[in-house]
Coordinates of C-alpha atoms in Angstrom, one line a residue:
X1 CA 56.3 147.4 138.8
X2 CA 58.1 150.5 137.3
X3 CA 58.0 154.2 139.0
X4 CA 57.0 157.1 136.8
X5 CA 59.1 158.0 133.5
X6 CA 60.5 161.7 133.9
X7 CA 58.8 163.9 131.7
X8 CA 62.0 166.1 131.0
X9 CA 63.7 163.4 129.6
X10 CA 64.2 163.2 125.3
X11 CA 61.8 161.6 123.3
X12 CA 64.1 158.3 122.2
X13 CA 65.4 158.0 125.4
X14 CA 63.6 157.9 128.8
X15 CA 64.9 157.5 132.8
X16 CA 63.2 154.6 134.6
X17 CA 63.1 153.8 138.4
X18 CA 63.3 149.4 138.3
X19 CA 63.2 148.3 141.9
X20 CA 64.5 151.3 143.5
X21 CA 67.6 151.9 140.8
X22 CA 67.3 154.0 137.9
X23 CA 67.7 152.7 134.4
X24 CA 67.4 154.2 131.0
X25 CA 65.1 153.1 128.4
X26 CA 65.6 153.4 124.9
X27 CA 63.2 153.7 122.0
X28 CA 62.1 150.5 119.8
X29 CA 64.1 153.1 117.0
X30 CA 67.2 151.7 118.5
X31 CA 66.8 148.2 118.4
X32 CA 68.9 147.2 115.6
X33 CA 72.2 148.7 117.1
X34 CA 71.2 146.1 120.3
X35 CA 70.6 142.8 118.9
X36 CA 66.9 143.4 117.5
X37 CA 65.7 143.8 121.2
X38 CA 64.8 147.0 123.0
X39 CA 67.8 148.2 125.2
X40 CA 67.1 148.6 129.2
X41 CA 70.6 150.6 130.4
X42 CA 71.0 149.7 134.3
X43 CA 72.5 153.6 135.8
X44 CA 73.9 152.0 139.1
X45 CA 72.4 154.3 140.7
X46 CA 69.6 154.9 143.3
X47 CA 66.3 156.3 142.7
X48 CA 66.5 159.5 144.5
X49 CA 66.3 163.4 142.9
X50 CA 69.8 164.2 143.3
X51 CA 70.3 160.6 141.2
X52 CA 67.7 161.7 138.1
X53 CA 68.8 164.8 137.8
X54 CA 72.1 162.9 137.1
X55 CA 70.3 160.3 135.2
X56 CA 68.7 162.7 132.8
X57 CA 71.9 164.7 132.4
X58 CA 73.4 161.4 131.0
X59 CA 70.4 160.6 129.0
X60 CA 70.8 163.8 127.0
X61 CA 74.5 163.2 126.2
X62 CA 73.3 160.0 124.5
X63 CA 70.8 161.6 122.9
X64 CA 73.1 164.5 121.4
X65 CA 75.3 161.9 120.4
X66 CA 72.9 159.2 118.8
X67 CA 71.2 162.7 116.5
X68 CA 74.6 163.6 115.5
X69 CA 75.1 162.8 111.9
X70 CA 78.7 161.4 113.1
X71 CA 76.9 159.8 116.1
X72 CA 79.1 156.5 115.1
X73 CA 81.8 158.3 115.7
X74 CA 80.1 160.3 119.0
X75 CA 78.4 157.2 120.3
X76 CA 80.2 154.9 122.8
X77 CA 78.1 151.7 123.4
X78 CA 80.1 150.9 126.2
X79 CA 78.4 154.0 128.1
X80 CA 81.7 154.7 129.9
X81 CA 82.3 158.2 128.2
X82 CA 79.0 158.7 130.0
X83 CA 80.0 158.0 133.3
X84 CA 78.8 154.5 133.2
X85 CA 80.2 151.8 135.6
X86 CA 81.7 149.1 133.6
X87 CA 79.4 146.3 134.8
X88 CA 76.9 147.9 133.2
X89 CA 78.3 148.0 130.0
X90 CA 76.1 147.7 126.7
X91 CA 76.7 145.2 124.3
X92 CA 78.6 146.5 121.1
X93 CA 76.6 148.0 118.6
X94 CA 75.0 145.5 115.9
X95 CA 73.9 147.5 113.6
X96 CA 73.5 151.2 112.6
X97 CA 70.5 153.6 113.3
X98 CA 67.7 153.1 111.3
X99 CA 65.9 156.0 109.8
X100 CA 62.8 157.3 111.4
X101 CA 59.4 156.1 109.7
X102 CA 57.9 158.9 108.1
X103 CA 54.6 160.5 109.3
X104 CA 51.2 158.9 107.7
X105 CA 49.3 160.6 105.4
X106 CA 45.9 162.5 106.2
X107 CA 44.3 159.6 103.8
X108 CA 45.4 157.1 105.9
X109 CA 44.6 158.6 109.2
X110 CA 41.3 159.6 108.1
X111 CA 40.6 156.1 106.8
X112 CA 41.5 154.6 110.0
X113 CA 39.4 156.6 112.1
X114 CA 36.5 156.6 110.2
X115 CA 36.5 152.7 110.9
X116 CA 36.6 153.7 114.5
X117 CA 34.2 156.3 114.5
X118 CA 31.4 154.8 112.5
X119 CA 29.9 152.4 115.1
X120 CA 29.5 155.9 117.2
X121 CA 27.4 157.4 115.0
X122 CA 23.7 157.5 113.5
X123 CA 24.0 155.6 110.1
X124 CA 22.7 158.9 108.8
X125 CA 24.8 161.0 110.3
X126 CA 28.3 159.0 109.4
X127 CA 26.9 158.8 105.5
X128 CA 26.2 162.3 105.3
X129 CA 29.1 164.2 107.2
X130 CA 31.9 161.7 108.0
X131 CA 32.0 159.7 104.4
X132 CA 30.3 162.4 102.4
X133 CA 30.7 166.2 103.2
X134 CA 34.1 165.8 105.1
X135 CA 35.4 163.4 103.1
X136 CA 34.9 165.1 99.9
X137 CA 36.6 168.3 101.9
X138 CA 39.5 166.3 103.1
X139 CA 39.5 164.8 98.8
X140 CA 38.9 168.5 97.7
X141 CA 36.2 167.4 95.7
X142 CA 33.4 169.8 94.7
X143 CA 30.1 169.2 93.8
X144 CA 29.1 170.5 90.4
X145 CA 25.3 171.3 90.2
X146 CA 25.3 171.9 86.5
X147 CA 27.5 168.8 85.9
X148 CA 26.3 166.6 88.5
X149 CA 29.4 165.5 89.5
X150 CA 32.4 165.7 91.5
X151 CA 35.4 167.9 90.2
X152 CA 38.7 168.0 92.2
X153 CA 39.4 171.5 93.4
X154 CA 43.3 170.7 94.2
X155 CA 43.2 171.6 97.8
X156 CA 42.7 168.1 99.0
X157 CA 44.2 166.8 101.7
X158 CA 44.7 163.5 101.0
X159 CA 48.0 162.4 100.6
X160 CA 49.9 165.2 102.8
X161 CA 52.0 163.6 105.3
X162 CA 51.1 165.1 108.9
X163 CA 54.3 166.3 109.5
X164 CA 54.4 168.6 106.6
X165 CA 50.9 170.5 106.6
X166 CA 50.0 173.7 106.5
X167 CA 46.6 174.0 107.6
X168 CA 46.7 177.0 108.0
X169 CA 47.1 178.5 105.4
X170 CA 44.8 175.7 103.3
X171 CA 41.9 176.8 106.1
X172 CA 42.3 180.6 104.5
X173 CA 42.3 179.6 100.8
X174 CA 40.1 176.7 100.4
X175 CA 36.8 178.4 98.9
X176 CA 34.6 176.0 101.1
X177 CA 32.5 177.4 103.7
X178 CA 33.7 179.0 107.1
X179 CA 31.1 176.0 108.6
X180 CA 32.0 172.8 107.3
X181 CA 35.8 173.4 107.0
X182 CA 35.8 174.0 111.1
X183 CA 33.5 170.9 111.2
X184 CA 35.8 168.9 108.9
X185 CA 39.2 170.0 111.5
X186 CA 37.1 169.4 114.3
X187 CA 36.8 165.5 113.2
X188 CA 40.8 165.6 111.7
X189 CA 41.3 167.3 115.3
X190 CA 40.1 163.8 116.6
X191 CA 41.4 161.6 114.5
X192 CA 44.6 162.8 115.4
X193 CA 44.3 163.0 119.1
X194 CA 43.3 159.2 118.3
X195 CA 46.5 158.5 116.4
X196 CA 49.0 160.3 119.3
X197 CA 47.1 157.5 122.0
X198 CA 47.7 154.6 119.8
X199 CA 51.2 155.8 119.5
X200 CA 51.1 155.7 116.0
X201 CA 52.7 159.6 115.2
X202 CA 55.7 161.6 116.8
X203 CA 54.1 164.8 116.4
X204 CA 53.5 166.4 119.5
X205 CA 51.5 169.0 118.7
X206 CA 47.9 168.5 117.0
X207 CA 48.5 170.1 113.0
X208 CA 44.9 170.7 112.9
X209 CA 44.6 173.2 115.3
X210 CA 44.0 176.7 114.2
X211 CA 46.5 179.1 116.1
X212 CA 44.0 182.1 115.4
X213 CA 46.4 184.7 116.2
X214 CA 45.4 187.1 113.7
X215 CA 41.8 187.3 115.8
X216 CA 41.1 190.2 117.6
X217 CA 39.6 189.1 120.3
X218 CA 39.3 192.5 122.6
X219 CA 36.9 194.0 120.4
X220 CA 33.8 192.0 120.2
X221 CA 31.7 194.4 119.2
X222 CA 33.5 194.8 115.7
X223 CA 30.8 193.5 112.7
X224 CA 31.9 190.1 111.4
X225 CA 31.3 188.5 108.0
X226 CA 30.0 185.2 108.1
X227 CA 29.9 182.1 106.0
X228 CA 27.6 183.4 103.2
X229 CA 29.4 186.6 103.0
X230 CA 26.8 188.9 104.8
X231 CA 28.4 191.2 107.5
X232 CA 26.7 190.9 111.2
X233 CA 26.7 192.7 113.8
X234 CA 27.9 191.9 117.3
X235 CA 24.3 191.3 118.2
X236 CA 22.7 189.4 115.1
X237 CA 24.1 185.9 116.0
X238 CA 23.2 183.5 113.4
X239 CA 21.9 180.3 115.1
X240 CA 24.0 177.3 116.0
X241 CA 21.8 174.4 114.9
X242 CA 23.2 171.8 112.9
X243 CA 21.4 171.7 109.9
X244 CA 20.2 174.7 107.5
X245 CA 16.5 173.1 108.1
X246 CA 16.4 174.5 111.7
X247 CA 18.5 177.3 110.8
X248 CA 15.7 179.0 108.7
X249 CA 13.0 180.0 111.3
X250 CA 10.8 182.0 109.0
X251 CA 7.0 180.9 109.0
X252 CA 3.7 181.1 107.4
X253 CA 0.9 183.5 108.5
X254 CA -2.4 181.4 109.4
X255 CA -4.3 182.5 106.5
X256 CA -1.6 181.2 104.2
X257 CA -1.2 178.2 106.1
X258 CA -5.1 177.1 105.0
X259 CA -4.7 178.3 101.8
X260 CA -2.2 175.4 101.8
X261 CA -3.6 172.8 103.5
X262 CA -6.9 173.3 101.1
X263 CA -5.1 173.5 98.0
X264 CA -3.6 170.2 98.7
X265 CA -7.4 168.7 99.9
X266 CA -8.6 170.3 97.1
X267 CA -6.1 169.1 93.9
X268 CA -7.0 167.6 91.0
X269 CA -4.3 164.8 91.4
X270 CA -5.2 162.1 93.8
X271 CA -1.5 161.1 94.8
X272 CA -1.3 164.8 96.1
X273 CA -5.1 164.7 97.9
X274 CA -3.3 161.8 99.4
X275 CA -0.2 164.3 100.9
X276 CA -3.1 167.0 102.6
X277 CA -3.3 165.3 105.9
X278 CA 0.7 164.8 106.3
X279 CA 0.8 168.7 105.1
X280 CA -1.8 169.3 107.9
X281 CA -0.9 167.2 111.0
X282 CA 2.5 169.0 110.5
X283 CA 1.2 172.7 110.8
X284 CA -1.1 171.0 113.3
X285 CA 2.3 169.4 115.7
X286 CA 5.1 171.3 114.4
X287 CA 6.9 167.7 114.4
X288 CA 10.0 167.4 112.2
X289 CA 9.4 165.5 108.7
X290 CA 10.9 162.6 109.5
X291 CA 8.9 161.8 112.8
X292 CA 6.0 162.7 110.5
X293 CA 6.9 160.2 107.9
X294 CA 7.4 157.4 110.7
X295 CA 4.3 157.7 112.6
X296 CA 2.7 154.8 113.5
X297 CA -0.9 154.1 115.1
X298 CA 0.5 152.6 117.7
X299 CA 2.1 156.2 118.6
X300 CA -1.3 157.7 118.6
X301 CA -3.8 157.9 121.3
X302 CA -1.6 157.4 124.2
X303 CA -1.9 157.7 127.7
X304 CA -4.7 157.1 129.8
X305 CA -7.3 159.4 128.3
X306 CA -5.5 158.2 124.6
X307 CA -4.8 161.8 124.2
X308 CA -0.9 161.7 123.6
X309 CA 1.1 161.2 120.6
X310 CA 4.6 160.0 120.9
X311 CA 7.5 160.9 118.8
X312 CA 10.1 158.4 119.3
X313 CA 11.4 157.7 115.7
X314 CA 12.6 159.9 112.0
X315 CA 12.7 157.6 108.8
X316 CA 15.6 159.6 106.5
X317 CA 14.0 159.1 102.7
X318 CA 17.8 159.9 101.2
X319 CA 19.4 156.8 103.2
X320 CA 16.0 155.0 103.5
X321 CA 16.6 154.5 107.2
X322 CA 14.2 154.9 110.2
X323 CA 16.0 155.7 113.1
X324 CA 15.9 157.8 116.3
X325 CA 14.9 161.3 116.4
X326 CA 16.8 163.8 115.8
X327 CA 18.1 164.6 119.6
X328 CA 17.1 160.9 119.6
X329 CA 14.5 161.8 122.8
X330 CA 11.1 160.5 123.0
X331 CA 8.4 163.6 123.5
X332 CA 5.3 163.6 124.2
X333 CA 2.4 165.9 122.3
X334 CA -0.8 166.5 124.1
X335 CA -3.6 166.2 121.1
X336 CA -5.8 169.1 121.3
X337 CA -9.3 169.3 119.3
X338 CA -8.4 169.9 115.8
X339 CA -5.6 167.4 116.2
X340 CA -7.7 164.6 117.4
X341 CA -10.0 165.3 114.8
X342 CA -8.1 164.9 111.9
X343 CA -6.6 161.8 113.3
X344 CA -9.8 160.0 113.9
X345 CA -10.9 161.2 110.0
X346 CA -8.0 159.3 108.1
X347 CA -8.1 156.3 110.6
X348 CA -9.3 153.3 109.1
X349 CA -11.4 151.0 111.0
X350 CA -8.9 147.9 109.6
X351 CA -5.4 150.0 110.7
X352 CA -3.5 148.0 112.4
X353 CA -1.0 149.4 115.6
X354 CA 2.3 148.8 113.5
X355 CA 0.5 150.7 110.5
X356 CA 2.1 154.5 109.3
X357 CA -0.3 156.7 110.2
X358 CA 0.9 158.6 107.1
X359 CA 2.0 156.3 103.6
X360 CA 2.1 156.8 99.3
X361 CA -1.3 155.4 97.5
X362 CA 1.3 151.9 97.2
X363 CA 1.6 151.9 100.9
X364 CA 4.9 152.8 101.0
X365 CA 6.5 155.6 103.4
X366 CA 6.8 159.0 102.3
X367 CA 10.3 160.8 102.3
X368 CA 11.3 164.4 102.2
X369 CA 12.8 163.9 97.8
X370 CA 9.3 163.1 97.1
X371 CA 7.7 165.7 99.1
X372 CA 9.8 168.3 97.8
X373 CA 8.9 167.6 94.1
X374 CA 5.4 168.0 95.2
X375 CA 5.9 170.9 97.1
X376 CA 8.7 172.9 95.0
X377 CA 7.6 171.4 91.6
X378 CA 10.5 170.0 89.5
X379 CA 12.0 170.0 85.7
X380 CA 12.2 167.2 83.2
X381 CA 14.2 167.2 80.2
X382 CA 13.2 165.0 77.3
X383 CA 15.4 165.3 74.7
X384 CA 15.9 168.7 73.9
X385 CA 12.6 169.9 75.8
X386 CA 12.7 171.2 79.1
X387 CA 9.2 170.2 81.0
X388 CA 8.4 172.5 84.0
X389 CA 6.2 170.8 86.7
X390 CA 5.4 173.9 89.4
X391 CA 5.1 172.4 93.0
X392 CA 1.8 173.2 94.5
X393 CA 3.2 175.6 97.1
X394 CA 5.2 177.6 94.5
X395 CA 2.2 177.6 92.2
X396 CA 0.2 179.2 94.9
X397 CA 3.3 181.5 95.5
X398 CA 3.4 182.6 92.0
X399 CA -0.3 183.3 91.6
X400 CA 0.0 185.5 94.3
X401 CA -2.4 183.4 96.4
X402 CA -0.1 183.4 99.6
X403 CA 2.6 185.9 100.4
X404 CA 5.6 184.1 99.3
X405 CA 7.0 180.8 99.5
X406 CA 8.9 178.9 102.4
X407 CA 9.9 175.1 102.3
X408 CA 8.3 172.2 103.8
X409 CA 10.1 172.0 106.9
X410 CA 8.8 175.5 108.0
X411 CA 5.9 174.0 108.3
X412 CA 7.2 173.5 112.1
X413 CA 8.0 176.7 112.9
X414 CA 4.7 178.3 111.6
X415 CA 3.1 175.6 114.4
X416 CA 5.9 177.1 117.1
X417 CA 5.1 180.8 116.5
X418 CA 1.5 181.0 116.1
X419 CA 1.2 178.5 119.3
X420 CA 3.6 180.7 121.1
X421 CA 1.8 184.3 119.6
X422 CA -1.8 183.1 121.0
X423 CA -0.1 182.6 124.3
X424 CA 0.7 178.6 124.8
X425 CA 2.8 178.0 127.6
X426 CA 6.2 178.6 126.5
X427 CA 7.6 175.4 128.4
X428 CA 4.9 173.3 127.1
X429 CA 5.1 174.5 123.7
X430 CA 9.7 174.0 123.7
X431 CA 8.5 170.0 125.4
X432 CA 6.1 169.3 122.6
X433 CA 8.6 170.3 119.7
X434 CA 11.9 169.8 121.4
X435 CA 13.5 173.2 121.4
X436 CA 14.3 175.0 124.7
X437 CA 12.0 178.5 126.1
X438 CA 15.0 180.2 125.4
X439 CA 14.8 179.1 121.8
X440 CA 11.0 180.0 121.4
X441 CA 11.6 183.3 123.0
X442 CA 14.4 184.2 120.6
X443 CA 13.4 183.2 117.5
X444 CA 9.5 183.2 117.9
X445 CA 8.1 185.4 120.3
X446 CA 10.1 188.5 118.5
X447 CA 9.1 188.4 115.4
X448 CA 5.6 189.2 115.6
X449 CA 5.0 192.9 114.9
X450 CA 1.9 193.1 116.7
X451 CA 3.4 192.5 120.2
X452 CA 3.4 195.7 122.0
X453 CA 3.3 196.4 125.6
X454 CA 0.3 196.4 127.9
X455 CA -1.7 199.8 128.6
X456 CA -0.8 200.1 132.6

């Protein structure tokens, strides 16, 4: 059983307490000058302070010496010059110094880890950020809309060795956003910390660490320009959520939600009829897509007066995946009238528990690519013709027959603020839709102009 290693000691070279005497210990680097074996250097000396003190002195010497370019001139294996008793002579030196392994490159690091991250992760998740967004980063690959493909942006990463970035200065010119470059060094930040406990890099200090010393932090109340270019003030803090989806809080009014709902009972094209009651149960719950597009009957009706519905699963229609929800918790909705009535209208007296409550005219699940042809429209080229296809909730947009358009996810938060306008229990309302009060009070509760204060 060994004591402590001193922590002032060098790096190739440490002092060791064996069985009450102090030794020195020298880095696998050295093995060739000793036979091929690591090199255990017996002090003759007691452990006490007054004796490490002593011990590291001598340790440094050999240090100096061994990093000397001359250090075969310097070096004396016999550890006499060093104050060395005799009997504890080394062996004579059998062969020279190798040169130090150079640093891995970020490729090879990053590969490593993502081996090691990936059975952490949702499959989603790991697809989408970790071998997708940050990758591509970390590549400097950039996706061409017009092109649909990548194109290389040379500011990748790749094959930089670790002990020669500048990251730095590639955080302040890479043309990427402010948002996924931090996220992208907050997973390198990681992956390193991960390399320095498998002992696999000499750095000591993490390279993908931002110094931010040109930041004023005293005055926080100076306007800041964020990621999109749009200068904020102290007080207008964007939202934190992780995905753009959440990020947009703008809703419907309630006249333009049911001019949606009936244009979708109400089209022409059976496959869309077939979307109206997904369209509605989501103004109706404020659930996310996903949990929508995984519903099954069994998830209906719960509870002992059957009037619960349980979210406890997302399907991801890019990844074709069902998995948990989003902050993978199970929530519970209390059904209300118009809820439970529209359920018990599209059940089937044959569904079966394991059946989606919600499914395509082949049966199959719906996914947020399909709905968003349906609801943003899309464009077809056929030769040299370009065919426009208007979704229906743009169409209704562009005739003028709502007051503007807003995606299908916002379907949730036009349920979150006209439940938490007509004066739904806050608490009950951020349990149902898995936000927090704070959340609901923020972004919901504000935003109605008609909120004024009460005539006392």
């Amino acid at each position: 059983m060994y004591a402590k290693t001193s922590n002032s000691t060098p790096d190739t070279i440490k002092v060791q307490s064996d069985k009450g005497s102090l030794r020195l210990q020298f880095s696998t680097r050295y093995n060739p000058i000793f036979g091929g074996k690591r090199k255990y250097q017996p002090l003759g000396m007691k452990d006490t302070a007054e004796n490490r003190q002593k011990a590291e002195a001598i340790a440094h010497r050999i240090e100096s010496d061994l990093q000397h370019p001359d250090w075969e001139q310097l070096f004396d294996p016999t550890f006499a010059k060093y104050g060395i008793k005799s009997q504890y002579a080394a062996l004579q030196l059998a062969a020279p110094i190798p040169e130090s392994e150079p640093e891995m490159t970020v490729g090879e690091m990053w590969e490593d880890y993502l081996v090691w991250k990936r059975p952490q992760l949702e499959e989603t998740t790991y697809r989408s950020s970790y071998e997708a967004a940050y990758s591509n980063l970390i590549k400097g690959l950039v996706w061409s809309k017009k092109t649909k493909t990548f194109t290389d942006a040379g500011d990748g990463l790749l094959d930089t060795r670790l002990g020669t970035l500048d990251i730095e200065k590639w955080f302040n010119e890479s043309t990427r956003t402010q948002a996924i470059k931090q996220k992208t060094l907050a997973a390198l930040s990681e992956a390193f910390a991960r390399l320095q406990s498998l002992g696999k890099t000499k750095l000591a200090a993490n390279p993908f660490i931002l110094s931010n010393k040109n930041e004023n932090k005293t005055d926080k109340y100076k306007p800041k320009v964020d990621a999109d270019g749009i200068e904020r003030e102290w007080w207008d803090v964007p939202d934190n959520e992780s995905d753009n989806d959440e990020r947009d809080r703008r809703s419907f009014s309630k006249a333009d939600m049911l001019t949606i709902i009936d244009a979708f009972y109400s089209h022409k094209n059976a496959a869309l009829r077939q979307v109206a009651p997904l369209v509605e149960f989501r103004f109706l719950t404020g659930c996310r897509s996903g949990e929508a597009f995984a519903l099954r009957w069994r998830d209906c009706f719960r509870g002992t007066n059957q009037n619960n519905i349980v979210f406890s699963r997302s399907y991801d229609g890019h990844f074709r995946v069902t998995k948990n929800t989003k902050n993978g918790d199970i929530r519970i909705f209390k059904m209300y009238p118009k809820l439970r009535e529209l359920l018990l209208k599209i059940k089937t007296e044959n569904a079966q528990p394991n059946d989606l409550v919600f499914s395509k005219l082949n049966g199959k699940t719906w996914d947020s690519p399909t709905i968003q042809k349906i609801w943003d429209g899309r464009i077809e080229v056929r030769g040299e013709t370009e065919y426009n296809y208007p979704g229906v909730v743009t169409q209704l947009a562009d005739d003028g027959l709502i007051e503007g358009y807003l995606p299908f996810y916002n379907c949730r938060h036009t349920f979150i603020s006209l439940q938490a306008h007509a004066g739904t229990d806050l608490f009950l309302l951020a349990t149902a839709c898995g936000n927090s009060v704070e959340t609901i009070q923020k972004h919901y509760l504000g935003v109605n102009p008609d909120v004024s204060f009460a005539d006392i």
